[in-house]
Amino acid sequence: MNFGMVYAVLLVLFLIFGYIFKENDLKHYFLISDILLALPAYVANPMNGVYFDTVRFQYILDQIRDANLISGLSGGLNWVLNYSEYAAEPVVAVYIWIFSFFKNNEMFFFITTLLFLIFLSHLLLKVGKYFQVSHWNLILIQFVILTTFNLFYQIEGIRNFLAFMIFAWAIFTDLTATQKHEKVEAIIAYIFCMFFHPIAIVFVLFRLLLALKNKFVFFGNHIFDVVVMVILLTYNHFLSSIINLLAQISELPMMSSLFSKSQNYVYGQTEFSASTGRAEVSFTSMVFVALIVELLLFLSLYKDTVLPKGYLTLYLYIIAFTIGSFMNSQIYLRAIMLLLFMSAPLKALLFSTERLKDRTVYLMFFYNLMTYATAFVLFGYWYVAVYQTVVL
């Protein structure tokens, strides 16, 4: 039996049991379902002849355990902080070292995947509370996101999409915060994201740019946003200057290493086919088109003020950056998934058809058809391209 078959069954069960759960049990339901949906990560292994990053992480964990046996736990920590490929990224190094305490590697993939799902669920709970969305609509949104997203990329990659999911959670928490501790939690999450995966630095910088705009730009806000988006659409033409500027800013050894690592993602390739197949670019671009259509529908039905202040602006920044990254497949494909995670508030309002009345029945029929069709087509593609190559 392969990963895709088991995952599909679990998603269907997630929908069926979610339909019969009571509204006040949603938090517990999400937790139970997250544990069940993460279980395949515990037993997932690529078929012989297929290489995924799971193999690399397993090798690192085994190396740490060997060092632990020779020199104690401090020996393993010393090795991963000084001699592993993550020696310059202490947050990642310590995170991996912690899982060397377990006797098997499977807990590493299971718990990391579980954290990803928990942050998604918590984001949806926050969205539901903020917009007063029904529990069933939140379950449908989680189903759509998980069907569209390739969960095995989270299992094997560990860092990238967990950092993105935490960032999506932090942004919504930050912009809807009513208490000081919520702001503090968001700031901690931003910092963790940057040190967990360098590509997150770019999006945290967008948040800082938004904060600076709100504080110092007293007129012409729309002009400022247009200028920023034009720059993001065309940034590939002056990458060298950006990298040189960042290199001068980052004088601390740890920050210097992070920016150095981030160059692998910022420079990317000269053409999108250099690191990934055209099929993956095409199918993931379908998600991007659906997200843009979703945004246009949202703007035609709601005022942008229904979203937390600044959320739509940041969302547009990332859309512009994604378009500008088209010739860099590593950033382009990953940024689309970040937008998928961040689209949760838009989906929450568009799924709540009772707010929109009869005048939008045809638009909502089109939206639902597009959303579910995109999700099922993507799941089918991930099954053929990835899921069926992973055995349990």
Short mmCIF file of C-alpha atoms in Angstrom, two decimals:
data_model
loop_
_atom_site.label_atom_id
_atom_site.label_comp_id
_atom_site.label_asym_id
_atom_site.label_seq_id
_atom_site.Cartn_x
_atom_site.Cartn_y
_atom_site.Cartn_z
CA MET A 1 0.00 0.00 0.00
CA ASN A 2 1.36 3.44 -0.88
CA PHE A 3 1.23 6.78 0.89
CA GLY A 4 -1.38 8.27 -1.47
CA MET A 5 -3.97 5.55 -0.89
CA VAL A 6 -3.73 5.79 2.90
CA TYR A 7 -3.68 9.60 2.87
CA ALA A 8 -6.76 9.73 0.62
CA VAL A 9 -8.69 7.42 2.96
CA LEU A 10 -7.70 9.53 5.98
CA LEU A 11 -8.83 12.74 4.25
CA VAL A 12 -12.22 11.20 3.44
CA LEU A 13 -12.62 10.01 7.03
CA PHE A 14 -11.60 13.49 8.20
CA LEU A 15 -14.57 14.89 6.24
CA ILE A 16 -17.09 12.25 7.31
CA PHE A 17 -16.38 12.42 11.03
CA GLY A 18 -15.99 16.20 10.88
CA TYR A 19 -19.54 16.47 9.59
CA ILE A 20 -20.95 14.73 12.66
CA PHE A 21 -18.81 16.46 15.27
CA LYS A 22 -20.36 19.13 17.47
CA GLU A 23 -19.28 22.75 17.07
CA ASN A 24 -17.78 23.05 20.55
CA ASP A 25 -15.60 19.96 19.95
CA LEU A 26 -13.80 21.41 16.92
CA LYS A 27 -10.53 22.09 18.74
CA HIS A 28 -10.33 18.51 19.99
CA TYR A 29 -11.46 17.16 16.64
CA PHE A 30 -8.69 19.03 14.84
CA LEU A 31 -6.11 17.68 17.30
CA ILE A 32 -7.25 14.07 16.89
CA SER A 33 -7.45 14.36 13.10
CA ASP A 34 -4.02 16.02 12.93
CA ILE A 35 -2.49 13.07 14.79
CA LEU A 36 -4.18 10.59 12.45
CA LEU A 37 -3.25 12.53 9.30
CA ALA A 38 0.37 12.69 10.48
CA LEU A 39 0.61 8.93 11.14
CA PRO A 40 1.62 8.01 7.55
CA ALA A 41 4.72 10.18 8.06
CA TYR A 42 5.85 7.66 10.68
CA VAL A 43 5.99 4.78 8.22
CA ALA A 44 6.57 6.55 4.89
CA ASN A 45 9.63 5.43 2.91
CA PRO A 46 10.58 6.07 -0.72
CA MET A 47 10.62 3.05 -3.02
CA ASN A 48 13.98 1.57 -3.97
CA GLY A 49 15.73 3.80 -6.48
CA VAL A 50 13.76 6.91 -5.46
CA TYR A 51 15.60 9.53 -3.44
CA PHE A 52 13.93 12.03 -1.12
CA ASP A 53 15.40 14.25 1.59
CA THR A 54 14.11 11.78 4.17
CA VAL A 55 17.21 9.69 3.41
CA ARG A 56 19.52 12.64 4.11
CA PHE A 57 17.85 13.47 7.43
CA GLN A 58 17.95 9.83 8.50
CA TYR A 59 21.70 9.77 7.83
CA ILE A 60 22.22 12.95 9.91
CA LEU A 61 20.19 11.52 12.81
CA ASP A 62 22.22 8.30 12.72
CA GLN A 63 25.45 10.32 12.77
CA ILE A 64 24.25 12.29 15.80
CA ARG A 65 23.33 9.08 17.64
CA ASP A 66 26.78 7.67 16.94
CA ALA A 67 28.32 10.83 18.44
CA ASN A 68 25.95 10.54 21.43
CA LEU A 69 27.16 6.99 22.07
CA ILE A 70 30.81 7.99 21.92
CA SER A 71 30.72 11.27 23.86
CA GLY A 72 27.28 11.48 25.45
CA LEU A 73 24.45 13.80 24.43
CA SER A 74 26.79 16.78 24.41
CA GLY A 75 28.94 14.93 21.86
CA GLY A 76 26.01 14.66 19.48
CA LEU A 77 25.14 18.31 19.98
CA ASN A 78 28.75 19.33 19.38
CA TRP A 79 28.87 17.31 16.15
CA VAL A 80 25.66 18.72 14.69
CA LEU A 81 26.59 22.30 15.67
CA ASN A 82 30.12 22.13 14.30
CA TYR A 83 30.45 19.42 11.66
CA SER A 84 27.05 18.74 10.09
CA GLU A 85 25.67 20.52 7.05
CA TYR A 86 23.52 22.57 9.45
CA ALA A 87 26.48 23.73 11.55
CA ALA A 88 25.83 27.34 10.54
CA GLU A 89 22.10 27.06 11.40
CA PRO A 90 21.96 26.36 15.15
CA VAL A 91 18.16 26.39 15.43
CA VAL A 92 17.88 23.66 12.80
CA ALA A 93 20.85 21.77 14.28
CA VAL A 94 19.39 21.74 17.79
CA TYR A 95 15.95 20.78 16.42
CA ILE A 96 17.41 17.73 14.68
CA TRP A 97 19.59 16.87 17.71
CA ILE A 98 16.52 16.73 19.98
CA PHE A 99 15.09 13.93 17.85
CA SER A 100 18.27 11.90 18.22
CA PHE A 101 16.93 11.11 21.73
CA PHE A 102 14.41 8.78 20.06
CA LYS A 103 15.65 5.34 19.06
CA ASN A 104 14.09 5.57 15.59
CA ASN A 105 14.05 8.23 12.88
CA GLU A 106 10.33 7.95 12.26
CA MET A 107 9.42 10.18 15.23
CA PHE A 108 11.32 13.03 13.58
CA PHE A 109 9.10 12.97 10.50
CA PHE A 110 5.89 12.23 12.42
CA ILE A 111 6.25 15.03 14.99
CA THR A 112 7.40 17.59 12.43
CA THR A 113 4.43 16.78 10.20
CA LEU A 114 2.14 16.91 13.24
CA LEU A 115 3.46 20.40 14.09
CA PHE A 116 2.68 21.52 10.53
CA LEU A 117 -0.89 20.24 10.81
CA ILE A 118 -1.39 21.70 14.29
CA PHE A 119 -0.36 25.16 13.12
CA LEU A 120 -2.74 24.85 10.16
CA SER A 121 -5.57 23.85 12.49
CA HIS A 122 -4.77 26.63 14.95
CA LEU A 123 -4.69 29.14 12.11
CA LEU A 124 -8.15 27.98 11.01
CA LEU A 125 -9.47 28.16 14.57
CA LYS A 126 -8.24 31.76 14.79
CA VAL A 127 -9.80 32.56 11.42
CA GLY A 128 -13.07 30.94 12.48
CA LYS A 129 -13.18 32.91 15.72
CA TYR A 130 -12.33 36.22 14.01
CA PHE A 131 -14.91 35.89 11.22
CA GLN A 132 -17.46 33.70 13.08
CA VAL A 133 -17.18 30.89 10.55
CA SER A 134 -19.02 27.60 11.06
CA HIS A 135 -17.04 24.53 12.09
CA TRP A 136 -18.07 22.69 8.91
CA ASN A 137 -16.68 25.44 6.68
CA LEU A 138 -13.38 25.34 8.59
CA ILE A 139 -13.20 21.58 8.09
CA LEU A 140 -13.87 22.03 4.37
CA ILE A 141 -11.12 24.65 4.14
CA GLN A 142 -8.63 22.35 5.85
CA PHE A 143 -9.66 19.55 3.49
CA VAL A 144 -9.15 21.78 0.43
CA ILE A 145 -5.74 23.02 1.58
CA LEU A 146 -4.47 19.53 2.45
CA THR A 147 -5.80 18.05 -0.79
CA THR A 148 -4.17 20.78 -2.85
CA PHE A 149 -0.86 20.74 -0.97
CA ASN A 150 1.65 17.89 -1.34
CA LEU A 151 1.94 16.72 2.26
CA PHE A 152 4.88 14.47 1.47
CA TYR A 153 6.91 17.57 0.58
CA GLN A 154 6.46 18.59 4.22
CA ILE A 155 7.39 15.12 5.45
CA GLU A 156 10.59 14.91 3.43
CA GLY A 157 11.61 18.57 3.41
CA ILE A 158 10.98 19.15 7.15
CA ARG A 159 11.84 22.86 7.22
CA ASN A 160 10.44 24.83 4.30
CA PHE A 161 6.71 24.34 4.57
CA LEU A 162 6.68 24.16 8.35
CA ALA A 163 8.36 27.59 8.33
CA PHE A 164 5.75 28.84 5.84
CA MET A 165 2.84 27.48 7.87
CA ILE A 166 4.18 29.06 11.06
CA PHE A 167 4.64 32.33 9.15
CA ALA A 168 1.02 32.22 7.91
CA TRP A 169 -0.12 31.59 11.50
CA ALA A 170 2.11 34.39 12.82
CA ILE A 171 0.85 36.94 10.28
CA PHE A 172 -2.79 36.36 11.15
CA THR A 173 -2.01 36.30 14.87
CA ASP A 174 0.02 39.50 14.55
CA LEU A 175 -2.54 41.49 12.55
CA THR A 176 -5.51 40.40 14.69
CA ALA A 177 -3.76 40.66 18.06
CA THR A 178 -5.75 42.31 20.83
CA GLN A 179 -3.36 41.42 23.66
CA LYS A 180 0.35 41.98 24.09
CA HIS A 181 1.20 38.30 24.48
CA GLU A 182 -0.24 37.60 21.01
CA LYS A 183 2.17 40.13 19.49
CA VAL A 184 5.04 38.54 21.40
CA GLU A 185 4.04 35.08 20.15
CA ALA A 186 3.97 36.36 16.58
CA ILE A 187 7.41 37.97 16.88
CA ILE A 188 8.87 34.74 18.31
CA ALA A 189 7.31 32.85 15.41
CA TYR A 190 8.83 35.28 12.87
CA ILE A 191 12.28 34.83 14.39
CA PHE A 192 11.91 31.05 14.45
CA CYS A 193 10.85 31.00 10.79
CA MET A 194 13.90 32.96 9.68
CA PHE A 195 16.33 30.70 11.52
CA PHE A 196 14.47 27.52 10.59
CA HIS A 197 14.57 28.19 6.85
CA PRO A 198 16.34 31.14 5.16
CA ILE A 199 13.67 31.61 2.48
CA ALA A 200 11.32 32.87 5.23
CA ILE A 201 13.59 35.93 5.66
CA VAL A 202 12.11 37.42 2.50
CA PHE A 203 8.54 37.27 3.82
CA VAL A 204 9.44 38.56 7.27
CA LEU A 205 11.07 41.52 5.49
CA PHE A 206 7.74 42.13 3.74
CA ARG A 207 6.08 42.30 7.17
CA LEU A 208 8.70 44.80 8.33
CA LEU A 209 8.12 46.84 5.19
CA LEU A 210 4.40 46.90 5.93
CA ALA A 211 5.09 48.07 9.49
CA LEU A 212 7.43 50.82 8.27
CA LYS A 213 4.85 51.97 5.73
CA ASN A 214 2.15 52.23 8.40
CA LYS A 215 4.47 54.23 10.64
CA PHE A 216 6.21 56.61 8.23
CA VAL A 217 4.12 56.90 5.07
CA PHE A 218 1.47 59.50 5.86
CA PHE A 219 0.08 60.01 2.36
CA GLY A 220 0.13 58.17 -0.94
CA ASN A 221 -0.16 54.72 0.64
CA HIS A 222 -1.52 53.23 -2.58
CA ILE A 223 1.31 54.75 -4.59
CA PHE A 224 3.81 53.26 -2.14
CA ASP A 225 2.19 49.82 -2.51
CA VAL A 226 2.21 50.06 -6.30
CA VAL A 227 5.91 50.98 -6.31
CA VAL A 228 6.72 48.06 -3.99
CA MET A 229 4.77 45.61 -6.15
CA VAL A 230 6.43 46.85 -9.35
CA ILE A 231 9.81 46.26 -7.70
CA LEU A 232 8.74 42.77 -6.59
CA LEU A 233 7.48 41.96 -10.09
CA THR A 234 10.83 42.93 -11.60
CA TYR A 235 13.31 42.11 -8.81
CA ASN A 236 14.98 39.36 -10.85
CA HIS A 237 16.58 42.05 -13.02
CA PHE A 238 18.63 43.45 -10.14
CA LEU A 239 19.31 40.37 -7.99
CA SER A 240 23.03 41.05 -7.78
CA SER A 241 22.50 44.46 -6.21
CA ILE A 242 20.02 43.01 -3.68
CA ILE A 243 22.40 40.25 -2.64
CA ASN A 244 25.31 42.69 -2.29
CA LEU A 245 23.18 44.96 -0.11
CA LEU A 246 22.07 42.09 2.12
CA ALA A 247 25.64 40.85 2.41
CA GLN A 248 26.76 44.27 3.66
CA ILE A 249 23.89 44.46 6.17
CA SER A 250 24.50 40.98 7.61
CA GLU A 251 27.69 41.36 9.63
CA LEU A 252 26.86 38.91 12.43
CA PRO A 253 28.23 35.42 11.65
CA MET A 254 24.86 33.72 12.14
CA MET A 255 23.01 36.27 9.99
CA SER A 256 25.75 36.17 7.38
CA SER A 257 25.32 32.42 7.13
CA LEU A 258 21.56 32.75 6.80
CA PHE A 259 21.82 35.28 4.00
CA SER A 260 24.47 33.12 2.34
CA LYS A 261 22.13 30.13 2.48
CA SER A 262 19.25 32.23 1.20
CA GLN A 263 21.20 33.01 -1.96
CA ASN A 264 20.61 29.39 -3.02
CA TYR A 265 16.91 30.25 -3.21
CA VAL A 266 17.14 33.86 -4.36
CA TYR A 267 19.47 33.23 -7.27
CA GLY A 268 17.79 29.98 -8.25
CA GLN A 269 18.07 29.00 -11.89
CA THR A 270 18.11 30.84 -15.16
CA GLU A 271 15.04 28.91 -16.30
CA PHE A 272 12.30 27.18 -14.37
CA SER A 273 12.99 23.75 -15.84
CA ALA A 274 16.50 23.72 -14.39
CA SER A 275 15.47 22.11 -11.10
CA THR A 276 11.97 20.77 -11.60
CA GLY A 277 9.77 19.28 -14.26
CA ARG A 278 7.45 21.30 -16.45
CA ALA A 279 4.51 19.23 -15.20
CA GLU A 280 5.04 20.36 -11.60
CA VAL A 281 5.36 23.98 -12.69
CA SER A 282 2.19 23.70 -14.78
CA PHE A 283 0.06 22.02 -12.11
CA THR A 284 1.29 24.29 -9.31
CA SER A 285 0.66 27.31 -11.57
CA MET A 286 -2.94 26.09 -11.77
CA VAL A 287 -3.13 26.60 -8.01
CA PHE A 288 -1.69 30.09 -8.41
CA VAL A 289 -4.26 31.02 -11.06
CA ALA A 290 -7.06 29.67 -8.83
CA LEU A 291 -5.77 31.77 -5.90
CA ILE A 292 -5.73 34.92 -8.03
CA VAL A 293 -9.28 34.24 -9.29
CA GLU A 294 -10.29 33.61 -5.68
CA LEU A 295 -8.84 36.98 -4.70
CA LEU A 296 -10.68 38.77 -7.51
CA LEU A 297 -13.95 37.12 -6.48
CA PHE A 298 -13.32 38.07 -2.88
CA LEU A 299 -12.69 41.72 -3.79
CA SER A 300 -15.83 41.80 -5.92
CA LEU A 301 -17.98 40.52 -3.05
CA TYR A 302 -16.34 42.00 0.04
CA LYS A 303 -14.65 45.22 0.98
CA ASP A 304 -10.97 44.72 1.75
CA THR A 305 -11.61 46.21 5.20
CA VAL A 306 -13.20 42.96 6.38
CA LEU A 307 -9.71 41.47 6.50
CA PRO A 308 -7.28 42.42 9.28
CA LYS A 309 -5.56 45.71 8.48
CA GLY A 310 -2.57 45.12 6.25
CA TYR A 311 -3.38 41.50 5.44
CA LEU A 312 -4.53 42.16 1.88
CA THR A 313 -1.53 44.40 1.20
CA LEU A 314 0.91 41.73 2.38
CA TYR A 315 -0.97 39.12 0.34
CA LEU A 316 -0.59 41.31 -2.76
CA TYR A 317 3.11 41.81 -2.04
CA ILE A 318 3.63 38.05 -1.99
CA ILE A 319 1.58 37.58 -5.18
CA ALA A 320 3.75 40.15 -6.94
CA PHE A 321 6.89 38.51 -5.58
CA THR A 322 5.66 35.10 -6.76
CA ILE A 323 5.08 36.38 -10.29
CA GLY A 324 8.49 38.04 -10.25
CA SER A 325 10.02 34.71 -9.20
CA PHE A 326 8.64 32.72 -12.14
CA MET A 327 12.09 32.05 -13.61
CA ASN A 328 13.30 30.80 -10.22
CA SER A 329 11.47 27.54 -9.68
CA GLN A 330 12.54 27.06 -6.05
CA ILE A 331 10.96 30.31 -4.92
CA TYR A 332 8.06 30.35 -7.38
CA LEU A 333 6.64 26.93 -6.48
CA ARG A 334 7.14 27.36 -2.74
CA ALA A 335 5.68 30.87 -2.61
CA ILE A 336 2.48 29.56 -4.22
CA MET A 337 2.08 27.16 -1.32
CA LEU A 338 2.60 30.00 1.16
CA LEU A 339 -0.21 31.87 -0.60
CA LEU A 340 -2.37 28.74 -0.34
CA PHE A 341 -1.85 28.72 3.44
CA MET A 342 -2.46 32.47 3.71
CA SER A 343 -5.66 32.21 1.64
CA ALA A 344 -7.48 30.68 4.62
CA PRO A 345 -9.20 33.96 5.66
CA LEU A 346 -10.39 34.57 2.09
CA LYS A 347 -11.71 31.03 1.84
CA ALA A 348 -13.43 31.37 5.21
CA LEU A 349 -15.46 34.33 3.98
CA LEU A 350 -16.15 32.91 0.52
CA PHE A 351 -17.23 29.55 1.95
CA SER A 352 -19.70 31.39 4.22
CA THR A 353 -22.33 31.79 1.51
CA GLU A 354 -25.00 32.78 4.03
CA ARG A 355 -23.30 36.19 4.22
CA LEU A 356 -23.62 36.77 0.48
CA LYS A 357 -27.32 36.11 -0.17
CA ASP A 358 -28.89 34.95 -3.43
CA ARG A 359 -27.32 37.58 -5.72
CA THR A 360 -24.06 35.65 -5.83
CA VAL A 361 -25.34 32.11 -6.34
CA TYR A 362 -23.73 31.71 -9.78
CA LEU A 363 -20.44 33.22 -8.69
CA MET A 364 -20.29 30.94 -5.67
CA PHE A 365 -21.13 27.91 -7.80
CA PHE A 366 -18.19 28.80 -10.05
CA TYR A 367 -15.93 29.42 -7.06
CA ASN A 368 -16.75 26.10 -5.41
CA LEU A 369 -16.37 24.23 -8.69
CA MET A 370 -12.97 25.86 -9.30
CA THR A 371 -11.74 25.31 -5.75
CA TYR A 372 -12.66 21.63 -5.48
CA ALA A 373 -11.65 20.85 -9.07
CA THR A 374 -8.22 22.39 -8.47
CA ALA A 375 -7.81 20.45 -5.22
CA PHE A 376 -8.76 17.09 -6.77
CA VAL A 377 -6.66 17.63 -9.90
CA LEU A 378 -3.64 18.53 -7.76
CA PHE A 379 -4.17 15.53 -5.52
CA GLY A 380 -4.28 13.34 -8.62
CA TYR A 381 -1.06 14.87 -9.91
CA TRP A 382 0.71 14.48 -6.54
CA TYR A 383 -0.46 10.87 -6.41
CA VAL A 384 1.04 10.02 -9.79
CA ALA A 385 4.20 12.10 -9.38
CA VAL A 386 5.00 11.50 -5.70
CA TYR A 387 2.55 9.66 -3.46
CA GLN A 388 2.63 6.34 -5.30
CA THR A 389 6.43 6.25 -5.06
CA VAL A 390 6.21 6.27 -1.23
CA VAL A 391 5.51 2.93 0.42
CA LEU A 392 4.19 2.30 3.92
#
